[in-house]
PDB file of C-alpha atoms in Angstrom:
ATOM      1  CA  MET A 182      92.044  82.316  93.746  1.00 87.00           C
ATOM      2  CA  LEU A 183      93.053  84.733  90.990  1.00 88.00           C
ATOM      3  CA  HIS A 184      91.701  82.409  88.315  1.00 87.00           C
ATOM      4  CA  ALA A 185      88.404  82.114  90.176  1.00 86.00           C
ATOM      5  CA  LEU A 186      88.108  85.908  90.405  1.00 89.00           C
ATOM      6  CA  LEU A 187      88.758  86.239  86.687  1.00 88.00           C
ATOM      7  CA  VAL A 188      86.111  83.603  85.897  1.00 87.00           C
ATOM      8  CA  ILE A 189      83.436  85.388  87.912  1.00 89.00           C
ATOM      9  CA  THR A 190      84.533  88.810  86.633  1.00 91.00           C
ATOM     10  CA  THR A 191      85.448  90.167  90.056  1.00 90.00           C
ATOM     11  CA  PRO A 192      88.183  92.807  89.871  1.00 90.00           C
ATOM     12  CA  PHE A 193      91.147  92.497  92.212  1.00 90.00           C
ATOM     13  CA  ALA A 194      94.306  94.422  93.039  1.00 89.00           C
ATOM     14  CA  LEU A 195      97.738  92.912  93.551  1.00 86.00           C
ATOM     15  CA  LEU A 196      99.574  94.751  96.301  1.00 83.00           C
ATOM     16  CA  PRO A 197     103.351  94.829  96.863  1.00 81.00           C
ATOM     17  CA  ALA A 198     104.279  92.747  99.901  1.00 80.00           C
ATOM     18  CA  HIS A 199     107.302  94.827 100.875  1.00 80.00           C
ATOM     19  CA  GLY A 200     105.824  98.309 100.813  1.00 77.00           C
ATOM     20  CA  THR A 201     105.920 100.609 103.816  1.00 80.00           C
ATOM     21  CA  GLN A 202     102.900 101.187 106.037  1.00 83.00           C
ATOM     22  CA  PHE A 203     102.461 104.623 104.398  1.00 84.00           C
ATOM     23  CA  GLU A 204     102.452 103.048 100.915  1.00 84.00           C
ATOM     24  CA  MET A 205     100.033 100.325 102.020  1.00 85.00           C
ATOM     25  CA  LEU A 206      97.613 102.911 103.393  1.00 89.00           C
ATOM     26  CA  HIS A 207      97.776 104.946 100.188  1.00 87.00           C
ATOM     27  CA  ILE A 208      97.111 101.836  98.087  1.00 87.00           C
ATOM     28  CA  LEU A 209      94.206 100.677 100.244  1.00 91.00           C
ATOM     29  CA  ARG A 210      92.627 104.127 100.180  1.00 91.00           C
ATOM     30  CA  THR A 211      93.012 104.130  96.384  1.00 88.00           C
ATOM     31  CA  VAL A 212      91.597 100.669  95.624  1.00 89.00           C
ATOM     32  CA  GLN A 213      89.021 100.588  98.467  1.00 91.00           C
ATOM     33  CA  PRO A 214      89.073  96.802  98.970  1.00 93.00           C
ATOM     34  CA  THR A 215      86.240  94.827 100.500  1.00 94.00           C
ATOM     35  CA  ARG A 216      88.491  91.872 101.399  1.00 93.00           C
ATOM     36  CA  LEU A 217      92.218  91.315 101.966  1.00 93.00           C
ATOM     37  CA  PHE A 218      93.996  88.015 101.385  1.00 92.00           C
ATOM     38  CA  VAL A 219      97.502  88.088 102.844  1.00 92.00           C
ATOM     39  CA  HIS A 220     100.413  85.852 103.718  1.00 91.00           C
ATOM     40  CA  ALA A 221     100.402  85.036 107.425  1.00 92.00           C
ATOM     41  CA  SER A 222     103.670  86.942 107.890  1.00 90.00           C
ATOM     42  CA  LEU A 223     101.931  90.157 106.713  1.00 89.00           C
ATOM     43  CA  LEU A 224      98.857  89.801 108.913  1.00 91.00           C
ATOM     44  CA  ASP A 225      99.830  92.414 111.528  1.00 90.00           C
ATOM     45  CA  LYS A 226     100.626  94.977 108.825  1.00 88.00           C
ATOM     46  CA  ALA A 227      97.327  94.233 107.050  1.00 90.00           C
ATOM     47  CA  ILE A 228      95.306  94.537 110.271  1.00 92.00           C
ATOM     48  CA  ALA A 229      96.878  97.905 111.096  1.00 92.00           C
ATOM     49  CA  ALA A 230      96.294  99.268 107.583  1.00 91.00           C
ATOM     50  CA  ALA A 231      92.743  97.900 107.369  1.00 93.00           C
ATOM     51  CA  SER A 232      91.889  99.485 110.707  1.00 94.00           C
ATOM     52  CA  GLU A 233      92.992 102.899 109.427  1.00 94.00           C
ATOM     53  CA  ILE A 234      90.770 102.676 106.329  1.00 94.00           C
ATOM     54  CA  GLY A 235      87.778 101.258 108.203  1.00 95.00           C
ATOM     55  CA  LEU A 236      87.952  97.697 106.863  1.00 96.00           C
ATOM     56  CA  SER A 237      86.864  95.222 109.538  1.00 94.00           C
ATOM     57  CA  GLU A 238      89.356  92.558 110.628  1.00 91.00           C
ATOM     58  CA  GLU A 239      86.782  89.884 109.780  1.00 91.00           C
ATOM     59  CA  PHE A 240      87.441  90.622 106.089  1.00 93.00           C
ATOM     60  CA  ILE A 241      91.155  89.759 106.288  1.00 92.00           C
ATOM     61  CA  TYR A 242      91.997  86.167 105.354  1.00 92.00           C
ATOM     62  CA  ILE A 243      95.167  84.123 105.346  1.00 93.00           C
ATOM     63  CA  LEU A 244      96.048  83.165 101.781  1.00 91.00           C
ATOM     64  CA  GLU A 245      99.294  81.340 102.535  1.00 90.00           C
ATOM     65  CA  GLY A 246     101.449  80.609 105.538  1.00 89.00           C
ATOM     66  CA  GLU A 247     100.717  79.170 108.957  1.00 86.00           C
ATOM     67  CA  PRO A 248      97.036  79.371 109.900  1.00 79.00           C
ATOM     68  CA  THR A 249      96.360  81.836 112.705  1.00 81.00           C
ATOM     69  CA  LYS A 250      93.892  80.985 115.448  1.00 78.00           C
ATOM     70  CA  GLY A 251      90.554  82.618 114.788  1.00 81.00           C
ATOM     71  CA  ARG A 252      91.490  83.664 111.249  1.00 86.00           C
ATOM     72  CA  LEU A 253      89.954  82.029 108.177  1.00 87.00           C
ATOM     73  CA  HIS A 254      92.579  80.387 105.942  1.00 90.00           C
ATOM     74  CA  PHE A 255      92.026  80.089 102.197  1.00 89.00           C
ATOM     75  CA  ASP A 256      92.881  76.348 102.223  1.00 90.00           C
ATOM     76  CA  TYR A 257      90.090  75.790 104.757  1.00 90.00           C
ATOM     77  CA  VAL A 258      87.602  77.591 102.508  1.00 88.00           C
ATOM     78  CA  ILE A 259      88.571  75.363  99.555  1.00 91.00           C
ATOM     79  CA  GLN A 260      88.213  72.224 101.700  1.00 94.00           C
ATOM     80  CA  GLU A 261      84.757  73.335 102.906  1.00 94.00           C
ATOM     81  CA  VAL A 262      83.569  73.981  99.345  1.00 94.00           C
ATOM     82  CA  ARG A 263      84.703  70.492  98.302  1.00 95.00           C
ATOM     83  CA  LYS A 264      83.272  68.849 101.430  1.00 97.00           C
ATOM     84  CA  ARG A 265      79.880  70.494 100.964  1.00 97.00           C
ATOM     85  CA  LYS A 266      79.965  69.843  97.202  1.00 96.00           C
ATOM     86  CA  ILE A 267      79.061  73.443  96.452  1.00 94.00           C
ATOM     87  CA  PRO A 268      78.546  73.757  92.688  1.00 93.00           C
ATOM     88  CA  ARG A 269      80.817  75.936  90.590  1.00 89.00           C
ATOM     89  CA  VAL A 270      79.597  79.392  89.727  1.00 86.00           C
ATOM     90  CA  PRO A 271      79.172  79.786  85.967  1.00 88.00           C
ATOM     91  CA  VAL A 272      81.530  82.012  84.016  1.00 88.00           C
ATOM     92  CA  LYS A 273      80.329  85.605  84.063  1.00 87.00           C
ATOM     93  CA  PRO A 274      80.829  87.324  80.705  1.00 87.00           C
ATOM     94  CA  ALA A 275      83.028  90.404  80.667  1.00 87.00           C
ATOM     95  CA  LYS A 276      82.536  93.448  78.508  1.00 86.00           C
ATOM     96  CA  LYS A 277      85.437  95.043  76.690  1.00 82.00           C
ATOM     97  CA  ASP A 278      85.622  97.822  79.307  1.00 85.00           C
ATOM     98  CA  THR A 279      85.424  95.520  82.370  1.00 87.00           C
ATOM     99  CA  LEU A 280      88.302  95.937  84.825  1.00 87.00           C
ATOM    100  CA  ALA A 281      90.017  92.595  85.422  1.00 89.00           C
ATOM    101  CA  TYR A 282      92.758  93.559  87.852  1.00 87.00           C
ATOM    102  CA  LEU A 283      95.287  96.176  88.721  1.00 86.00           C
ATOM    103  CA  VAL A 284      98.849  95.884  89.902  1.00 82.00           C
ATOM    104  CA  MET A 285     100.063  98.512  92.340  1.00 80.00           C
ATOM    105  CA  SER A 286     103.646  99.763  92.309  1.00 73.00           C
ATOM    106  CA  SER A 287     105.698 100.054  95.457  1.00 67.00           C
ATOM    107  CA  GLY A 288     105.915 103.827  95.131  1.00 65.00           C
ATOM    108  CA  THR A 289     109.684 104.007  94.567  1.00 67.00           C
ATOM    109  CA  SER A 290     109.354 107.254  92.592  1.00 69.00           C
ATOM    110  CA  GLY A 291     106.532 108.826  94.579  1.00 72.00           C
ATOM    111  CA  LEU A 292     103.179 107.521  95.766  1.00 76.00           C
ATOM    112  CA  PRO A 293     102.225 104.007  94.608  1.00 71.00           C
ATOM    113  CA  LYS A 294     100.433 103.905  91.273  1.00 75.00           C
ATOM    114  CA  GLY A 295      98.174 101.326  89.671  1.00 77.00           C
ATOM    115  CA  LYS A 296      98.363  99.764  86.233  1.00 75.00           C
ATOM    116  CA  PHE A 297      94.878  98.745  85.075  1.00 72.00           C
ATOM    117  CA  TYR A 298      94.257  95.577  83.086  1.00 71.00           C
ATOM    118  CA  GLY A 299      91.024  94.648  81.355  1.00 77.00           C
ATOM    119  CA  TYR A 300      89.824  91.385  79.944  1.00 72.00           C
ATOM    120  CA  PRO A 301      91.425  90.579  76.598  1.00 63.00           C
ATOM    121  CA  ILE A 302      89.335  90.784  73.467  1.00 52.00           C
ATOM    122  CA  ILE A 303      89.091  87.263  72.072  1.00 49.00           C
ATOM    123  CA  SER A 304      88.205  86.926  68.441  1.00 41.00           C
ATOM    124  CA  SER A 305      87.755  83.813  66.387  1.00 40.00           C
ATOM    125  CA  LEU A 306      89.915  83.425  63.293  1.00 35.00           C
TER     126      LEU A 306
END
């Protein structure tokens, strides 16, 4: 999924899986996600945090782990794309100031912080 997001120039944030509920809320308020992809074991924590920031449960997906009844699993989405033979989306060019992703800290020395990463500048030799 991360490679696909990079190809279509969609920024994403990597969140620590073992943060506290307080840290998770701070991170989600900071990054303002439109979707959450979580391991099945973190679903309850994600639902609680998403509810507090106003993100609908329908935008929380299972990335890995046992599928949960009524919850869309990433493997299912991949299978549906293949079954329906949906064409690949072309690569979307990035500018040198385009945000690629950010990694959030766990907040061990205060509130969680993000490290921003942009697309690398590729030059031909």
